[in-house]
Amino acid sequence: MMKKLEQVKQNVIECTKCELYKTRTNSVPGKGNFKSDVIFVGEAPGRNEDKHGEPFIGAAGKRLSLALEMAGVSRDDVYITNIVKCRPPNNRVPNTDERSTCQEYLKEEISIIKPKIICVLGNTAFNSILGGSEITKFRGKIIRKNNQLYFITIHPAATIYNQKLIDVLNEDIAKLFELIKELKNNNEVLIDIEQSS
Ligand code: URA
Ligand code: SF4
């Protein structure tokens, strides 16, 4: 498992499949525990991530780390990745071509780790993975699609510009790990939305 994930990581590091390779400093492969119950999926690397080749290490990453800490979870226990693995110039939203080209890597990460649940962070990930929009309406909800569970929440970066959202993120992440506890105990969890593709 770890070997396969290392291979994906290497492929991401060397990837030139979309235009974003031309402007990146470093690709940013997913990072974390390959035995994690959950994969967190953000949008795309920002400036800090591009500089160091690691996901969620800037201001947004700090918010995510704090939310995990408050839920009693260490970052080392989970797996964190993005929809696209290279930084779009000026942090623009990755376009549909970039997203669909890069999605092969996310699919591989998911099929290797086989998480109990995927935590979708913000609108870009929500739209790319589940075709959704209006994250504020769907956050906190559990979606099942093709036998895979998803938990929807806001992007941690949203809490930087809106302090009121800090509690929202923290509460959602706490709820997520309560849910994971139930899943590990094989208890029934309430699905908010059933989706088929
Ligand atoms: N924002 C993201 O969506 N991903 C990162 O890795 C950093 C900031
Ligand atoms: Fe390859 Fe994804 Fe980077 Fe594009 S964003 S070059 S598809 S790793």
PDB file of C-alpha atoms and ligand atoms in Angstrom:
ATOM      1  CA  MET A   1       0.000   0.000   0.000  1.00  0.00           C
ATOM      2  CA  MET A   2       2.640   2.457   1.024  1.00  0.00           C
ATOM      3  CA  LYS A   3       4.728   1.496  -2.010  1.00  0.00           C
ATOM      4  CA  LYS A   4       1.803   2.143  -4.352  1.00  0.00           C
ATOM      5  CA  LEU A   5       1.202   5.504  -2.741  1.00  0.00           C
ATOM      6  CA  GLU A   6       4.884   6.353  -3.081  1.00  0.00           C
ATOM      7  CA  GLN A   7       4.556   5.573  -6.776  1.00  0.00           C
ATOM      8  CA  VAL A   8       1.606   7.948  -7.137  1.00  0.00           C
ATOM      9  CA  LYS A   9       3.619  10.592  -5.305  1.00  0.00           C
ATOM     10  CA  GLN A  10       6.544  10.123  -7.678  1.00  0.00           C
ATOM     11  CA  ASN A  11       4.249  10.330 -10.703  1.00  0.00           C
ATOM     12  CA  VAL A  12       2.786  13.586  -9.377  1.00  0.00           C
ATOM     13  CA  ILE A  13       6.252  15.024  -8.795  1.00  0.00           C
ATOM     14  CA  GLU A  14       7.225  14.295 -12.396  1.00  0.00           C
ATOM     15  CA  CYS A  15       3.849  15.060 -14.001  1.00  0.00           C
ATOM     16  CA  THR A  16       3.571  17.338 -17.047  1.00  0.00           C
ATOM     17  CA  LYS A  17       0.030  16.353 -18.085  1.00  0.00           C
ATOM     18  CA  CYS A  18      -1.544  19.781 -17.794  1.00  0.00           C
ATOM     19  CA  GLU A  19      -0.415  23.359 -18.258  1.00  0.00           C
ATOM     20  CA  LEU A  20       0.117  23.906 -14.545  1.00  0.00           C
ATOM     21  CA  TYR A  21       3.459  22.115 -14.621  1.00  0.00           C
ATOM     22  CA  LYS A  22       4.929  25.080 -16.495  1.00  0.00           C
ATOM     23  CA  THR A  23       4.387  27.589 -13.713  1.00  0.00           C
ATOM     24  CA  ARG A  24       4.799  25.438 -10.599  1.00  0.00           C
ATOM     25  CA  THR A  25       7.889  25.397  -8.395  1.00  0.00           C
ATOM     26  CA  ASN A  26       7.023  21.994  -6.932  1.00  0.00           C
ATOM     27  CA  SER A  27       4.147  19.591  -7.438  1.00  0.00           C
ATOM     28  CA  VAL A  28       2.298  18.949  -4.211  1.00  0.00           C
ATOM     29  CA  PRO A  29       1.404  15.285  -3.774  1.00  0.00           C
ATOM     30  CA  GLY A  30      -0.958  14.193  -1.029  1.00  0.00           C
ATOM     31  CA  LYS A  31       0.607  13.596   2.354  1.00  0.00           C
ATOM     32  CA  GLY A  32      -0.203  11.636   5.477  1.00  0.00           C
ATOM     33  CA  ASN A  33      -1.118   8.264   6.861  1.00  0.00           C
ATOM     34  CA  PHE A  34      -1.874   5.634   4.233  1.00  0.00           C
ATOM     35  CA  LYS A  35      -4.013   3.837   6.820  1.00  0.00           C
ATOM     36  CA  SER A  36      -6.146   6.901   7.470  1.00  0.00           C
ATOM     37  CA  ASP A  37      -9.909   6.514   7.835  1.00  0.00           C
ATOM     38  CA  VAL A  38     -10.369   9.829   6.073  1.00  0.00           C
ATOM     39  CA  ILE A  39      -8.909  11.705   3.112  1.00  0.00           C
ATOM     40  CA  PHE A  40      -9.208  15.500   3.208  1.00  0.00           C
ATOM     41  CA  VAL A  41      -9.465  17.054  -0.243  1.00  0.00           C
ATOM     42  CA  GLY A  42      -8.770  20.750  -0.796  1.00  0.00           C
ATOM     43  CA  GLU A  43      -8.630  22.792  -3.984  1.00  0.00           C
ATOM     44  CA  ALA A  44      -5.050  23.347  -5.093  1.00  0.00           C
ATOM     45  CA  PRO A  45      -1.673  24.236  -3.597  1.00  0.00           C
ATOM     46  CA  GLY A  46      -1.067  27.867  -2.684  1.00  0.00           C
ATOM     47  CA  ARG A  47       2.201  29.780  -2.583  1.00  0.00           C
ATOM     48  CA  ASN A  48       3.657  28.090   0.511  1.00  0.00           C
ATOM     49  CA  GLU A  49       2.659  24.649  -0.669  1.00  0.00           C
ATOM     50  CA  ASP A  50       4.191  25.286  -4.096  1.00  0.00           C
ATOM     51  CA  LYS A  51       7.409  26.422  -2.452  1.00  0.00           C
ATOM     52  CA  HIS A  52       7.762  23.366  -0.217  1.00  0.00           C
ATOM     53  CA  GLY A  53       5.872  20.639  -2.075  1.00  0.00           C
ATOM     54  CA  GLU A  54       3.555  19.859   0.857  1.00  0.00           C
ATOM     55  CA  PRO A  55      -0.226  20.327   1.105  1.00  0.00           C
ATOM     56  CA  PHE A  56      -1.909  22.724   3.543  1.00  0.00           C
ATOM     57  CA  ILE A  57       1.167  24.185   5.228  1.00  0.00           C
ATOM     58  CA  GLY A  58       0.210  27.879   4.906  1.00  0.00           C
ATOM     59  CA  ALA A  59      -2.485  29.930   6.632  1.00  0.00           C
ATOM     60  CA  ALA A  60      -5.327  27.650   5.508  1.00  0.00           C
ATOM     61  CA  GLY A  61      -3.334  24.646   6.680  1.00  0.00           C
ATOM     62  CA  LYS A  62      -2.972  26.197  10.111  1.00  0.00           C
ATOM     63  CA  ARG A  63      -6.774  26.473  10.343  1.00  0.00           C
ATOM     64  CA  LEU A  64      -7.161  22.865   9.324  1.00  0.00           C
ATOM     65  CA  SER A  65      -4.530  21.737  11.836  1.00  0.00           C
ATOM     66  CA  LEU A  66      -6.267  23.672  14.622  1.00  0.00           C
ATOM     67  CA  ALA A  67      -9.630  22.115  13.755  1.00  0.00           C
ATOM     68  CA  LEU A  68      -8.050  18.658  13.837  1.00  0.00           C
ATOM     69  CA  GLU A  69      -6.332  19.414  17.121  1.00  0.00           C
ATOM     70  CA  MET A  70      -9.643  20.511  18.646  1.00  0.00           C
ATOM     71  CA  ALA A  71     -11.153  17.212  17.529  1.00  0.00           C
ATOM     72  CA  GLY A  72      -8.264  15.420  19.251  1.00  0.00           C
ATOM     73  CA  VAL A  73      -6.727  14.254  16.005  1.00  0.00           C
ATOM     74  CA  SER A  74      -3.121  14.604  14.878  1.00  0.00           C
ATOM     75  CA  ARG A  75      -2.329  15.617  11.309  1.00  0.00           C
ATOM     76  CA  ASP A  76      -0.035  12.614  11.095  1.00  0.00           C
ATOM     77  CA  ASP A  77      -3.032  10.316  11.536  1.00  0.00           C
ATOM     78  CA  VAL A  78      -4.888  11.567   8.482  1.00  0.00           C
ATOM     79  CA  TYR A  79      -4.234  11.951   4.768  1.00  0.00           C
ATOM     80  CA  ILE A  80      -4.464  15.355   3.115  1.00  0.00           C
ATOM     81  CA  THR A  81      -4.534  16.086  -0.597  1.00  0.00           C
ATOM     82  CA  ASN A  82      -5.950  18.420  -3.252  1.00  0.00           C
ATOM     83  CA  ILE A  83      -8.048  18.280  -6.422  1.00  0.00           C
ATOM     84  CA  VAL A  84      -5.082  19.518  -8.461  1.00  0.00           C
ATOM     85  CA  LYS A  85      -1.520  18.933  -7.335  1.00  0.00           C
ATOM     86  CA  CYS A  86       0.142  22.018  -8.861  1.00  0.00           C
ATOM     87  CA  ARG A  87      -0.436  25.645  -7.981  1.00  0.00           C
ATOM     88  CA  PRO A  88      -2.505  27.650 -10.462  1.00  0.00           C
ATOM     89  CA  PRO A  89      -0.884  31.037 -11.250  1.00  0.00           C
ATOM     90  CA  ASN A  90      -1.996  33.736  -8.786  1.00  0.00           C
ATOM     91  CA  ASN A  91      -4.068  31.122  -6.945  1.00  0.00           C
ATOM     92  CA  ARG A  92      -6.819  31.216  -9.539  1.00  0.00           C
ATOM     93  CA  VAL A  93      -9.372  28.419  -9.334  1.00  0.00           C
ATOM     94  CA  PRO A  94      -8.159  25.405 -11.357  1.00  0.00           C
ATOM     95  CA  ASN A  95     -10.100  25.094 -14.609  1.00  0.00           C
ATOM     96  CA  THR A  96     -12.117  22.066 -15.722  1.00  0.00           C
ATOM     97  CA  ASP A  97      -9.340  20.749 -17.957  1.00  0.00           C
ATOM     98  CA  GLU A  98      -6.763  20.896 -15.161  1.00  0.00           C
ATOM     99  CA  ARG A  99      -9.165  19.280 -12.718  1.00  0.00           C
ATOM    100  CA  SER A 100     -10.154  16.425 -14.984  1.00  0.00           C
ATOM    101  CA  THR A 101      -6.552  15.795 -16.055  1.00  0.00           C
ATOM    102  CA  CYS A 102      -5.348  15.667 -12.465  1.00  0.00           C
ATOM    103  CA  GLN A 103      -8.222  13.599 -11.116  1.00  0.00           C
ATOM    104  CA  GLU A 104      -6.470  10.339 -12.010  1.00  0.00           C
ATOM    105  CA  TYR A 105      -4.152  10.924  -9.046  1.00  0.00           C
ATOM    106  CA  LEU A 106      -6.942  11.550  -6.588  1.00  0.00           C
ATOM    107  CA  LYS A 107      -8.712   8.426  -7.803  1.00  0.00           C
ATOM    108  CA  GLU A 108      -5.539   6.441  -7.192  1.00  0.00           C
ATOM    109  CA  GLU A 109      -5.070   7.898  -3.733  1.00  0.00           C
ATOM    110  CA  ILE A 110      -8.644   6.939  -2.876  1.00  0.00           C
ATOM    111  CA  SER A 111      -8.395   3.416  -4.266  1.00  0.00           C
ATOM    112  CA  ILE A 112      -5.124   2.736  -2.402  1.00  0.00           C
ATOM    113  CA  ILE A 113      -6.141   4.219   0.964  1.00  0.00           C
ATOM    114  CA  LYS A 114      -9.803   3.138   0.806  1.00  0.00           C
ATOM    115  CA  PRO A 115     -10.949   5.719   3.350  1.00  0.00           C
ATOM    116  CA  LYS A 116     -14.154   5.192   5.309  1.00  0.00           C
ATOM    117  CA  ILE A 117     -15.071   8.744   4.363  1.00  0.00           C
ATOM    118  CA  ILE A 118     -13.760  11.569   2.197  1.00  0.00           C
ATOM    119  CA  CYS A 119     -13.859  15.065   3.648  1.00  0.00           C
ATOM    120  CA  VAL A 120     -14.575  17.567   0.887  1.00  0.00           C
ATOM    121  CA  LEU A 121     -13.128  20.998   1.720  1.00  0.00           C
ATOM    122  CA  GLY A 122     -14.893  23.855  -0.046  1.00  0.00           C
ATOM    123  CA  ASN A 123     -16.631  24.514  -3.333  1.00  0.00           C
ATOM    124  CA  THR A 124     -13.945  23.500  -5.825  1.00  0.00           C
ATOM    125  CA  ALA A 125     -13.557  20.044  -4.313  1.00  0.00           C
ATOM    126  CA  PHE A 126     -17.340  19.754  -3.856  1.00  0.00           C
ATOM    127  CA  ASN A 127     -17.912  20.652  -7.482  1.00  0.00           C
ATOM    128  CA  SER A 128     -15.133  18.444  -8.847  1.00  0.00           C
ATOM    129  CA  ILE A 129     -15.977  15.325  -6.845  1.00  0.00           C
ATOM    130  CA  LEU A 130     -19.752  15.526  -6.475  1.00  0.00           C
ATOM    131  CA  GLY A 131     -20.844  18.101  -9.031  1.00  0.00           C
ATOM    132  CA  GLY A 132     -22.068  20.297  -6.192  1.00  0.00           C
ATOM    133  CA  SER A 133     -22.160  24.023  -5.516  1.00  0.00           C
ATOM    134  CA  GLU A 134     -23.274  26.235  -2.625  1.00  0.00           C
ATOM    135  CA  ILE A 135     -21.042  24.730   0.021  1.00  0.00           C
ATOM    136  CA  THR A 136     -22.663  26.778   2.794  1.00  0.00           C
ATOM    137  CA  LYS A 137     -25.944  24.984   2.108  1.00  0.00           C
ATOM    138  CA  PHE A 138     -24.450  21.494   2.102  1.00  0.00           C
ATOM    139  CA  ARG A 139     -21.726  21.751   4.725  1.00  0.00           C
ATOM    140  CA  GLY A 140     -22.058  19.378   7.646  1.00  0.00           C
ATOM    141  CA  LYS A 141     -23.899  16.879   5.448  1.00  0.00           C
ATOM    142  CA  ILE A 142     -23.080  13.289   4.612  1.00  0.00           C
ATOM    143  CA  ILE A 143     -23.393  12.162   1.020  1.00  0.00           C
ATOM    144  CA  ARG A 144     -23.160   8.616  -0.292  1.00  0.00           C
ATOM    145  CA  LYS A 145     -22.227   8.138  -3.921  1.00  0.00           C
ATOM    146  CA  ASN A 146     -21.363   4.770  -5.480  1.00  0.00           C
ATOM    147  CA  ASN A 147     -20.869   3.222  -2.045  1.00  0.00           C
ATOM    148  CA  GLN A 148     -18.366   5.871  -0.949  1.00  0.00           C
ATOM    149  CA  LEU A 149     -19.195   8.249   1.901  1.00  0.00           C
ATOM    150  CA  TYR A 150     -18.377  11.942   1.729  1.00  0.00           C
ATOM    151  CA  PHE A 151     -18.537  14.618   4.390  1.00  0.00           C
ATOM    152  CA  ILE A 152     -18.914  18.187   3.178  1.00  0.00           C
ATOM    153  CA  THR A 153     -17.427  21.218   4.876  1.00  0.00           C
ATOM    154  CA  ILE A 154     -16.116  24.680   4.097  1.00  0.00           C
ATOM    155  CA  HIS A 155     -12.602  25.376   2.897  1.00  0.00           C
ATOM    156  CA  PRO A 156     -10.299  26.232   5.832  1.00  0.00           C
ATOM    157  CA  ALA A 157      -9.144  29.369   3.963  1.00  0.00           C
ATOM    158  CA  ALA A 158     -12.695  30.734   4.236  1.00  0.00           C
ATOM    159  CA  THR A 159     -12.153  31.074   7.997  1.00  0.00           C
ATOM    160  CA  ILE A 160      -9.264  33.491   7.449  1.00  0.00           C
ATOM    161  CA  TYR A 161     -11.525  36.142   5.947  1.00  0.00           C
ATOM    162  CA  ASN A 162     -14.576  35.361   8.044  1.00  0.00           C
ATOM    163  CA  GLN A 163     -13.847  34.706  11.717  1.00  0.00           C
ATOM    164  CA  LYS A 164     -17.403  33.470  12.267  1.00  0.00           C
ATOM    165  CA  LEU A 165     -16.603  30.471  10.134  1.00  0.00           C
ATOM    166  CA  ILE A 166     -13.904  29.223  12.516  1.00  0.00           C
ATOM    167  CA  ASP A 167     -16.536  27.661  14.763  1.00  0.00           C
ATOM    168  CA  VAL A 168     -18.318  26.212  11.738  1.00  0.00           C
ATOM    169  CA  LEU A 169     -15.165  24.464  10.544  1.00  0.00           C
ATOM    170  CA  ASN A 170     -14.226  23.257  14.023  1.00  0.00           C
ATOM    171  CA  GLU A 171     -17.719  21.911  14.685  1.00  0.00           C
ATOM    172  CA  ASP A 172     -17.855  20.165  11.314  1.00  0.00           C
ATOM    173  CA  ILE A 173     -14.489  18.498  11.829  1.00  0.00           C
ATOM    174  CA  ALA A 174     -15.535  17.373  15.313  1.00  0.00           C
ATOM    175  CA  LYS A 175     -18.735  15.941  13.800  1.00  0.00           C
ATOM    176  CA  LEU A 176     -16.677  14.180  11.132  1.00  0.00           C
ATOM    177  CA  PHE A 177     -14.604  12.312  13.704  1.00  0.00           C
ATOM    178  CA  GLU A 178     -17.689  11.396  15.727  1.00  0.00           C
ATOM    179  CA  LEU A 179     -19.029   9.941  12.523  1.00  0.00           C
ATOM    180  CA  ILE A 180     -15.813   8.024  11.891  1.00  0.00           C
ATOM    181  CA  LYS A 181     -16.080   6.580  15.391  1.00  0.00           C
ATOM    182  CA  GLU A 182     -19.577   5.313  14.560  1.00  0.00           C
ATOM    183  CA  LEU A 183     -18.379   3.861  11.259  1.00  0.00           C
ATOM    184  CA  LYS A 184     -15.538   2.035  13.001  1.00  0.00           C
ATOM    185  CA  ASN A 185     -18.038   0.541  15.434  1.00  0.00           C
ATOM    186  CA  ASN A 186     -20.147  -0.540  12.471  1.00  0.00           C
ATOM    187  CA  ASN A 187     -23.028   1.584  13.701  1.00  0.00           C
ATOM    188  CA  GLU A 188     -25.590   2.961  11.287  1.00  0.00           C
ATOM    189  CA  VAL A 189     -25.007   6.553  10.253  1.00  0.00           C
ATOM    190  CA  LEU A 190     -27.651   8.798   8.780  1.00  0.00           C
ATOM    191  CA  ILE A 191     -27.012   9.632   5.144  1.00  0.00           C
ATOM    192  CA  ASP A 192     -28.267  13.096   4.202  1.00  0.00           C
ATOM    193  CA  ILE A 193     -28.022  12.676   0.445  1.00  0.00           C
ATOM    194  CA  GLU A 194     -27.871   9.586  -1.782  1.00  0.00           C
ATOM    195  CA  GLN A 195     -26.263  10.344  -5.109  1.00  0.00           C
ATOM    196  CA  SER A 196     -25.637   8.129  -8.105  1.00  0.00           C
ATOM    197  CA  SER A 197     -23.567   9.052 -11.110  1.00  0.00           C
TER     198      SER A 197
HETATM  199  N1  URA B   1      -5.535  25.545  -0.097  1.00  0.00           N
HETATM  200  C1  URA B   1      -5.810  24.343  -0.635  1.00  0.00           C
HETATM  201  O1  URA B   1      -6.892  24.114  -1.147  1.00  0.00           O
HETATM  202  N2  URA B   1      -4.881  23.404  -0.586  1.00  0.00           N
HETATM  203  C2  URA B   1      -3.667  23.588  -0.035  1.00  0.00           C
HETATM  204  O2  URA B   1      -2.871  22.657  -0.036  1.00  0.00           O
HETATM  205  C3  URA B   1      -3.407  24.843   0.522  1.00  0.00           C
HETATM  206  C4  URA B   1      -4.346  25.817   0.478  1.00  0.00           C
HETATM  207 FE1  SF4 B   2       0.021  16.917 -13.505  1.00  0.00          FE
HETATM  208 FE2  SF4 B   2      -1.957  17.534 -11.843  1.00  0.00          FE
HETATM  209 FE3  SF4 B   2       0.247  19.006 -11.865  1.00  0.00          FE
HETATM  210 FE4  SF4 B   2      -1.429  19.112 -13.923  1.00  0.00          FE
HETATM  211  S1  SF4 B   2      -1.873  19.774 -11.808  1.00  0.00           S
HETATM  212  S2  SF4 B   2       0.790  18.932 -14.075  1.00  0.00           S
HETATM  213  S3  SF4 B   2      -2.181  16.984 -14.022  1.00  0.00           S
HETATM  214  S4  SF4 B   2       0.097  16.856 -11.246  1.00  0.00           S
END
